[in-house]
């Protein structure tokens, strides 16, 4: 019964958030919109019974409110639909998402209203174009969030990171801010909130609301400077930082090691 009430409450909150975004945001200044996004982002995790614990601190420049020369590029491991709400509750960002989300009922309208950056994966130039769009947002001192794994994982491991979108950071001098997400059940790491694979979203939501004891930990890691570095280096550093925080193998480093060609030596005649 508690799970049913949570479903009803979640549906009401999504509808309410859609109203705020569609009717309220057009009349708000950007600073007020960001504060509102941060406030309402906390509602959804709590509604489905997932309290948020934040470890670490945002960089001093963000905590003090001092003027920034560029936005931060936030990257995180990806597990659940809850991730984006958890991360926006920490630092409101422009989120990079697949184009298909724009057509989802309500969620698509909300995504458009919060200035999501959509990527059309069916087009070859899409990655290049979204990188340029991300760089432009960073130059306007807007924070940008993306998931370098490119898809959701089970929550029990870290998938290899893709380096392409990291290119926007050195283009602008934006620092990378890695955040490690871990979902727990009664204190132990769990994959229950994950929608990796072919499980329908609603099935995952029903499982979440029916499972007491779930929680999420978000660990804010030290920022990674991007000046003078290329995207593969930044990708490797971010993956190593998040893997270390989660205590799991660094799949990006392992993949790079596998791809190294062995040095062949030809015996002299």
mmCIF file of C-alpha atoms in Angstrom:
data_model
loop_
_atom_site.group_PDB
_atom_site.id
_atom_site.type_symbol
_atom_site.label_atom_id
_atom_site.label_comp_id
_atom_site.label_asym_id
_atom_site.label_seq_id
_atom_site.Cartn_x
_atom_site.Cartn_y
_atom_site.Cartn_z
ATOM 1 C CA UNK A 1 0.000 0.000 0.000
ATOM 2 C CA UNK A 2 2.864 2.390 0.788
ATOM 3 C CA UNK A 3 4.303 1.703 -2.664
ATOM 4 C CA UNK A 4 0.961 2.585 -4.269
ATOM 5 C CA UNK A 5 0.793 5.896 -2.437
ATOM 6 C CA UNK A 6 4.335 6.667 -3.531
ATOM 7 C CA UNK A 7 3.345 6.036 -7.156
ATOM 8 C CA UNK A 8 0.392 8.381 -6.811
ATOM 9 C CA UNK A 9 2.551 11.010 -5.115
ATOM 10 C CA UNK A 10 5.231 10.665 -7.816
ATOM 11 C CA UNK A 11 2.672 11.128 -10.597
ATOM 12 C CA UNK A 12 1.360 14.255 -8.867
ATOM 13 C CA UNK A 13 4.887 15.653 -8.434
ATOM 14 C CA UNK A 14 5.797 15.079 -12.081
ATOM 15 C CA UNK A 15 2.622 16.876 -13.137
ATOM 16 C CA UNK A 16 3.350 19.718 -10.691
ATOM 17 C CA UNK A 17 6.963 20.017 -11.895
ATOM 18 C CA UNK A 18 5.743 20.145 -15.492
ATOM 19 C CA UNK A 19 3.394 23.014 -14.601
ATOM 20 C CA UNK A 20 6.163 24.927 -12.841
ATOM 21 C CA UNK A 21 8.565 24.446 -15.754
ATOM 22 C CA UNK A 22 6.070 25.212 -18.531
ATOM 23 C CA UNK A 23 4.139 28.036 -16.883
ATOM 24 C CA UNK A 24 6.554 29.495 -14.351
ATOM 25 C CA UNK A 25 10.022 29.243 -15.909
ATOM 26 C CA UNK A 26 9.335 31.536 -18.908
ATOM 27 C CA UNK A 27 8.701 34.391 -16.442
ATOM 28 C CA UNK A 28 11.687 33.740 -14.174
ATOM 29 C CA UNK A 29 15.195 35.136 -14.448
ATOM 30 C CA UNK A 30 17.854 32.499 -14.965
ATOM 31 C CA UNK A 31 19.187 32.701 -11.392
ATOM 32 C CA UNK A 32 15.727 32.097 -9.969
ATOM 33 C CA UNK A 33 15.108 29.212 -12.376
ATOM 34 C CA UNK A 34 18.314 27.537 -11.215
ATOM 35 C CA UNK A 35 17.334 27.888 -7.557
ATOM 36 C CA UNK A 36 13.913 26.435 -8.356
ATOM 37 C CA UNK A 37 15.458 23.508 -10.282
ATOM 38 C CA UNK A 38 17.688 22.725 -7.313
ATOM 39 C CA UNK A 39 14.699 22.807 -4.968
ATOM 40 C CA UNK A 40 12.295 20.683 -7.008
ATOM 41 C CA UNK A 41 15.029 18.183 -7.982
ATOM 42 C CA UNK A 42 14.996 16.931 -4.377
ATOM 43 C CA UNK A 43 11.297 16.107 -4.551
ATOM 44 C CA UNK A 44 11.443 13.086 -6.879
ATOM 45 C CA UNK A 45 14.082 10.975 -5.027
ATOM 46 C CA UNK A 46 12.273 11.557 -1.736
ATOM 47 C CA UNK A 47 8.904 10.778 -3.335
ATOM 48 C CA UNK A 48 10.099 7.329 -4.427
ATOM 49 C CA UNK A 49 11.704 6.667 -1.044
ATOM 50 C CA UNK A 50 15.369 7.365 -1.869
ATOM 51 C CA UNK A 51 16.943 9.888 0.532
ATOM 52 C CA UNK A 52 20.093 11.640 -0.713
ATOM 53 C CA UNK A 53 23.414 11.733 1.152
ATOM 54 C CA UNK A 54 26.059 14.055 -0.276
ATOM 55 C CA UNK A 55 29.719 13.427 0.526
ATOM 56 C CA UNK A 56 32.454 15.923 -0.223
ATOM 57 C CA UNK A 57 31.935 19.569 -1.142
ATOM 58 C CA UNK A 58 31.486 21.621 -4.257
ATOM 59 C CA UNK A 59 34.562 23.661 -5.262
ATOM 60 C CA UNK A 60 35.071 26.839 -3.248
ATOM 61 C CA UNK A 61 34.301 28.983 -6.299
ATOM 62 C CA UNK A 62 30.800 27.488 -6.471
ATOM 63 C CA UNK A 63 30.176 27.614 -2.716
ATOM 64 C CA UNK A 64 31.286 31.218 -2.383
ATOM 65 C CA UNK A 65 29.375 32.445 -5.412
ATOM 66 C CA UNK A 66 32.424 34.227 -6.801
ATOM 67 C CA UNK A 67 32.344 35.109 -10.529
ATOM 68 C CA UNK A 68 33.356 32.217 -12.792
ATOM 69 C CA UNK A 69 35.329 32.433 -16.015
ATOM 70 C CA UNK A 70 33.511 29.363 -17.343
ATOM 71 C CA UNK A 71 30.948 26.798 -16.268
ATOM 72 C CA UNK A 72 31.840 23.405 -14.823
ATOM 73 C CA UNK A 73 31.562 20.202 -16.830
ATOM 74 C CA UNK A 74 29.972 17.670 -14.483
ATOM 75 C CA UNK A 75 30.300 13.962 -15.243
ATOM 76 C CA UNK A 76 28.931 10.996 -13.338
ATOM 77 C CA UNK A 77 28.305 7.295 -13.588
ATOM 78 C CA UNK A 78 24.763 6.506 -14.746
ATOM 79 C CA UNK A 79 22.449 4.041 -13.008
ATOM 80 C CA UNK A 80 18.852 5.236 -12.753
ATOM 81 C CA UNK A 81 16.326 7.836 -13.900
ATOM 82 C CA UNK A 82 16.766 9.228 -10.374
ATOM 83 C CA UNK A 83 20.371 10.247 -11.182
ATOM 84 C CA UNK A 84 19.515 13.508 -12.919
ATOM 85 C CA UNK A 85 17.372 14.679 -10.004
ATOM 86 C CA UNK A 86 20.102 13.813 -7.491
ATOM 87 C CA UNK A 87 22.730 15.693 -9.499
ATOM 88 C CA UNK A 88 20.510 18.729 -10.117
ATOM 89 C CA UNK A 89 19.835 18.875 -6.375
ATOM 90 C CA UNK A 90 23.603 19.296 -5.907
ATOM 91 C CA UNK A 91 24.363 21.631 -8.816
ATOM 92 C CA UNK A 92 21.763 22.580 -11.456
ATOM 93 C CA UNK A 93 23.198 21.876 -14.896
ATOM 94 C CA UNK A 94 22.247 21.705 -18.541
ATOM 95 C CA UNK A 95 21.936 17.972 -19.150
ATOM 96 C CA UNK A 96 23.094 16.200 -22.320
ATOM 97 C CA UNK A 97 20.427 13.647 -23.276
ATOM 98 C CA UNK A 98 19.431 11.539 -26.248
ATOM 99 C CA UNK A 99 17.012 13.216 -28.650
ATOM 100 C CA UNK A 100 14.262 10.651 -28.010
ATOM 101 C CA UNK A 101 13.626 12.018 -24.514
ATOM 102 C CA UNK A 102 12.254 15.221 -26.046
ATOM 103 C CA UNK A 103 9.224 13.272 -27.310
ATOM 104 C CA UNK A 104 8.395 11.578 -23.989
ATOM 105 C CA UNK A 105 5.097 12.715 -22.421
ATOM 106 C CA UNK A 106 5.679 15.262 -19.611
ATOM 107 C CA UNK A 107 9.321 14.247 -19.163
ATOM 108 C CA UNK A 108 10.083 15.601 -22.623
ATOM 109 C CA UNK A 109 8.401 18.914 -21.861
ATOM 110 C CA UNK A 110 10.244 19.172 -18.552
ATOM 111 C CA UNK A 111 13.556 18.374 -20.269
ATOM 112 C CA UNK A 112 12.995 21.115 -22.845
ATOM 113 C CA UNK A 113 11.947 23.582 -20.150
ATOM 114 C CA UNK A 114 15.185 23.114 -18.199
ATOM 115 C CA UNK A 115 17.266 23.667 -21.360
ATOM 116 C CA UNK A 116 18.438 20.099 -21.902
ATOM 117 C CA UNK A 117 20.985 19.679 -24.694
ATOM 118 C CA UNK A 118 19.680 16.942 -26.993
ATOM 119 C CA UNK A 119 21.953 14.739 -29.092
ATOM 120 C CA UNK A 120 20.739 12.900 -32.206
ATOM 121 C CA UNK A 121 22.752 9.688 -32.141
ATOM 122 C CA UNK A 122 21.533 8.687 -35.607
ATOM 123 C CA UNK A 123 23.638 11.442 -37.217
ATOM 124 C CA UNK A 124 27.396 11.124 -37.657
ATOM 125 C CA UNK A 125 28.056 14.799 -36.924
ATOM 126 C CA UNK A 126 25.903 14.782 -33.794
ATOM 127 C CA UNK A 127 28.798 14.290 -31.356
ATOM 128 C CA UNK A 128 30.796 17.118 -32.938
ATOM 129 C CA UNK A 129 27.783 19.449 -32.904
ATOM 130 C CA UNK A 130 26.804 18.668 -29.307
ATOM 131 C CA UNK A 131 30.430 19.238 -28.274
ATOM 132 C CA UNK A 132 30.310 22.699 -29.802
ATOM 133 C CA UNK A 133 26.957 23.375 -28.099
ATOM 134 C CA UNK A 134 28.364 22.250 -24.749
ATOM 135 C CA UNK A 135 31.380 24.502 -25.215
ATOM 136 C CA UNK A 136 29.123 27.464 -25.966
ATOM 137 C CA UNK A 137 27.105 26.823 -22.790
ATOM 138 C CA UNK A 138 30.314 26.572 -20.748
ATOM 139 C CA UNK A 139 31.541 29.885 -22.179
ATOM 140 C CA UNK A 140 28.285 31.442 -20.947
ATOM 141 C CA UNK A 141 29.188 30.163 -17.448
ATOM 142 C CA UNK A 142 26.498 27.488 -17.528
ATOM 143 C CA UNK A 143 27.265 24.100 -15.965
ATOM 144 C CA UNK A 144 26.853 21.073 -18.248
ATOM 145 C CA UNK A 145 26.196 17.502 -17.117
ATOM 146 C CA UNK A 146 26.778 14.321 -19.093
ATOM 147 C CA UNK A 147 27.148 10.595 -18.451
ATOM 148 C CA UNK A 148 30.377 9.400 -20.152
ATOM 149 C CA UNK A 149 29.401 5.713 -19.938
ATOM 150 C CA UNK A 150 26.855 6.483 -22.668
ATOM 151 C CA UNK A 151 24.221 4.191 -21.134
ATOM 152 C CA UNK A 152 22.999 2.988 -17.765
ATOM 153 C CA UNK A 153 24.954 0.415 -15.794
ATOM 154 C CA UNK A 154 23.759 -2.034 -13.155
ATOM 155 C CA UNK A 155 25.026 0.103 -10.281
ATOM 156 C CA UNK A 156 27.467 -2.609 -9.241
ATOM 157 C CA UNK A 157 30.256 -1.686 -11.651
ATOM 158 C CA UNK A 158 31.585 1.146 -13.800
ATOM 159 C CA UNK A 159 31.415 0.900 -17.596
ATOM 160 C CA UNK A 160 34.165 2.241 -19.878
ATOM 161 C CA UNK A 161 33.904 5.989 -20.498
ATOM 162 C CA UNK A 162 33.640 7.516 -23.963
ATOM 163 C CA UNK A 163 36.076 10.378 -24.475
ATOM 164 C CA UNK A 164 34.303 12.399 -27.205
ATOM 165 C CA UNK A 165 32.270 14.806 -25.067
ATOM 166 C CA UNK A 166 35.230 15.613 -22.830
ATOM 167 C CA UNK A 167 36.592 17.657 -25.756
ATOM 168 C CA UNK A 168 34.341 20.598 -24.808
ATOM 169 C CA UNK A 169 36.333 21.168 -21.600
ATOM 170 C CA UNK A 170 39.763 22.030 -23.047
ATOM 171 C CA UNK A 171 38.030 24.077 -25.753
ATOM 172 C CA UNK A 172 36.871 26.453 -23.030
ATOM 173 C CA UNK A 173 39.203 25.786 -20.101
ATOM 174 C CA UNK A 174 36.260 24.413 -18.109
ATOM 175 C CA UNK A 175 37.177 22.180 -15.164
ATOM 176 C CA UNK A 176 35.726 18.656 -14.955
ATOM 177 C CA UNK A 177 33.732 17.934 -11.789
ATOM 178 C CA UNK A 178 33.370 14.153 -11.273
ATOM 179 C CA UNK A 179 30.551 12.899 -9.044
ATOM 180 C CA UNK A 180 30.232 9.240 -8.054
ATOM 181 C CA UNK A 181 26.739 7.832 -7.489
ATOM 182 C CA UNK A 182 26.020 4.747 -5.414
ATOM 183 C CA UNK A 183 22.571 3.357 -4.554
ATOM 184 C CA UNK A 184 22.298 1.332 -1.376
ATOM 185 C CA UNK A 185 19.780 -0.996 0.235
ATOM 186 C CA UNK A 186 20.069 -1.001 4.014
ATOM 187 C CA UNK A 187 23.613 0.324 3.649
ATOM 188 C CA UNK A 188 24.847 -2.137 0.975
ATOM 189 C CA UNK A 189 25.375 -1.317 -2.704
ATOM 190 C CA UNK A 190 22.392 -2.371 -4.829
ATOM 191 C CA UNK A 191 21.322 -2.339 -8.464
ATOM 192 C CA UNK A 192 17.575 -2.183 -7.768
ATOM 193 C CA UNK A 193 17.130 1.391 -9.111
ATOM 194 C CA UNK A 194 18.996 0.575 -12.343
ATOM 195 C CA UNK A 195 17.172 0.387 -15.659
ATOM 196 C CA UNK A 196 20.054 -1.159 -17.564
ATOM 197 C CA UNK A 197 18.903 -3.764 -20.038
ATOM 198 C CA UNK A 198 15.401 -4.123 -21.446
ATOM 199 C CA UNK A 199 13.366 -3.673 -18.241
ATOM 200 C CA UNK A 200 10.572 -1.119 -18.815
ATOM 201 C CA UNK A 201 10.873 2.148 -16.876
ATOM 202 C CA UNK A 202 7.546 1.712 -15.079
ATOM 203 C CA UNK A 203 8.597 -1.754 -13.859
ATOM 204 C CA UNK A 204 11.725 -0.223 -12.316
ATOM 205 C CA UNK A 205 9.719 2.579 -10.691
ATOM 206 C CA UNK A 206 7.301 0.063 -9.162
ATOM 207 C CA UNK A 207 10.232 -1.953 -7.805
ATOM 208 C CA UNK A 208 11.812 1.164 -6.307
ATOM 209 C CA UNK A 209 8.685 2.406 -4.525
ATOM 210 C CA UNK A 210 7.967 -1.086 -3.185
ATOM 211 C CA UNK A 211 11.473 -1.505 -1.691
ATOM 212 C CA UNK A 212 12.055 0.085 1.724
ATOM 213 C CA UNK A 213 15.587 0.950 2.788
ATOM 214 C CA UNK A 214 16.856 2.387 -0.497
ATOM 215 C CA UNK A 215 19.147 5.429 -0.465
ATOM 216 C CA UNK A 216 21.651 7.154 -2.738
ATOM 217 C CA UNK A 217 25.120 8.506 -1.982
ATOM 218 C CA UNK A 218 26.606 11.219 -4.182
ATOM 219 C CA UNK A 219 30.331 11.766 -3.677
ATOM 220 C CA UNK A 220 31.638 15.072 -5.038
ATOM 221 C CA UNK A 221 35.251 14.575 -6.123
ATOM 222 C CA UNK A 222 38.012 17.166 -6.589
ATOM 223 C CA UNK A 223 37.736 19.077 -9.884
ATOM 224 C CA UNK A 224 40.066 18.117 -12.720
ATOM 225 C CA UNK A 225 41.730 21.029 -14.584
ATOM 226 C CA UNK A 226 41.365 20.759 -18.356
ATOM 227 C CA UNK A 227 43.916 23.293 -19.605
ATOM 228 C CA UNK A 228 46.566 21.745 -21.818
ATOM 229 C CA UNK A 229 44.968 18.284 -21.752
ATOM 230 C CA UNK A 230 43.291 16.338 -24.509
ATOM 231 C CA UNK A 231 39.976 14.540 -24.185
ATOM 232 C CA UNK A 232 41.384 11.034 -23.705
ATOM 233 C CA UNK A 233 43.485 12.184 -20.762
ATOM 234 C CA UNK A 234 40.520 13.920 -19.135
ATOM 235 C CA UNK A 235 38.348 10.856 -19.750
ATOM 236 C CA UNK A 236 40.912 8.580 -18.110
ATOM 237 C CA UNK A 237 41.337 10.883 -15.105
ATOM 238 C CA UNK A 238 37.577 11.196 -14.539
ATOM 239 C CA UNK A 239 37.042 7.440 -14.808
ATOM 240 C CA UNK A 240 39.888 6.735 -12.384
ATOM 241 C CA UNK A 241 38.475 9.224 -9.869
ATOM 242 C CA UNK A 242 34.934 7.815 -9.968
ATOM 243 C CA UNK A 243 36.130 4.192 -9.920
ATOM 244 C CA UNK A 244 38.290 4.954 -6.900
ATOM 245 C CA UNK A 245 35.400 6.587 -5.051
ATOM 246 C CA UNK A 246 33.132 3.618 -5.752
ATOM 247 C CA UNK A 247 35.797 1.016 -4.995
ATOM 248 C CA UNK A 248 35.284 -0.768 -8.329
ATOM 249 C CA UNK A 249 37.661 -1.578 -11.216
ATOM 250 C CA UNK A 250 38.459 1.250 -13.629
ATOM 251 C CA UNK A 251 36.930 -0.172 -16.815
ATOM 252 C CA UNK A 252 38.278 2.704 -18.930
ATOM 253 C CA UNK A 253 41.863 1.957 -17.910
ATOM 254 C CA UNK A 254 41.308 -1.765 -18.422
ATOM 255 C CA UNK A 255 39.925 -1.161 -21.921
ATOM 256 C CA UNK A 256 42.877 1.067 -22.820
ATOM 257 C CA UNK A 257 45.264 -1.612 -21.622
ATOM 258 C CA UNK A 258 43.541 -4.293 -23.739
ATOM 259 C CA UNK A 259 43.729 -2.094 -26.830
ATOM 260 C CA UNK A 260 47.470 -1.588 -26.588
ATOM 261 C CA UNK A 261 49.204 -3.438 -29.384
ATOM 262 C CA UNK A 262 51.952 -5.741 -28.167
ATOM 263 C CA UNK A 263 55.391 -4.715 -29.353
ATOM 264 C CA UNK A 264 56.599 -7.311 -31.786
ATOM 265 C CA UNK A 265 60.291 -7.952 -32.040
ATOM 266 C CA UNK A 266 61.761 -9.514 -35.119
ATOM 267 C CA UNK A 267 64.806 -11.676 -34.424
ATOM 268 C CA UNK A 268 67.855 -10.614 -36.359
ATOM 269 C CA UNK A 269 69.075 -12.948 -39.049
#
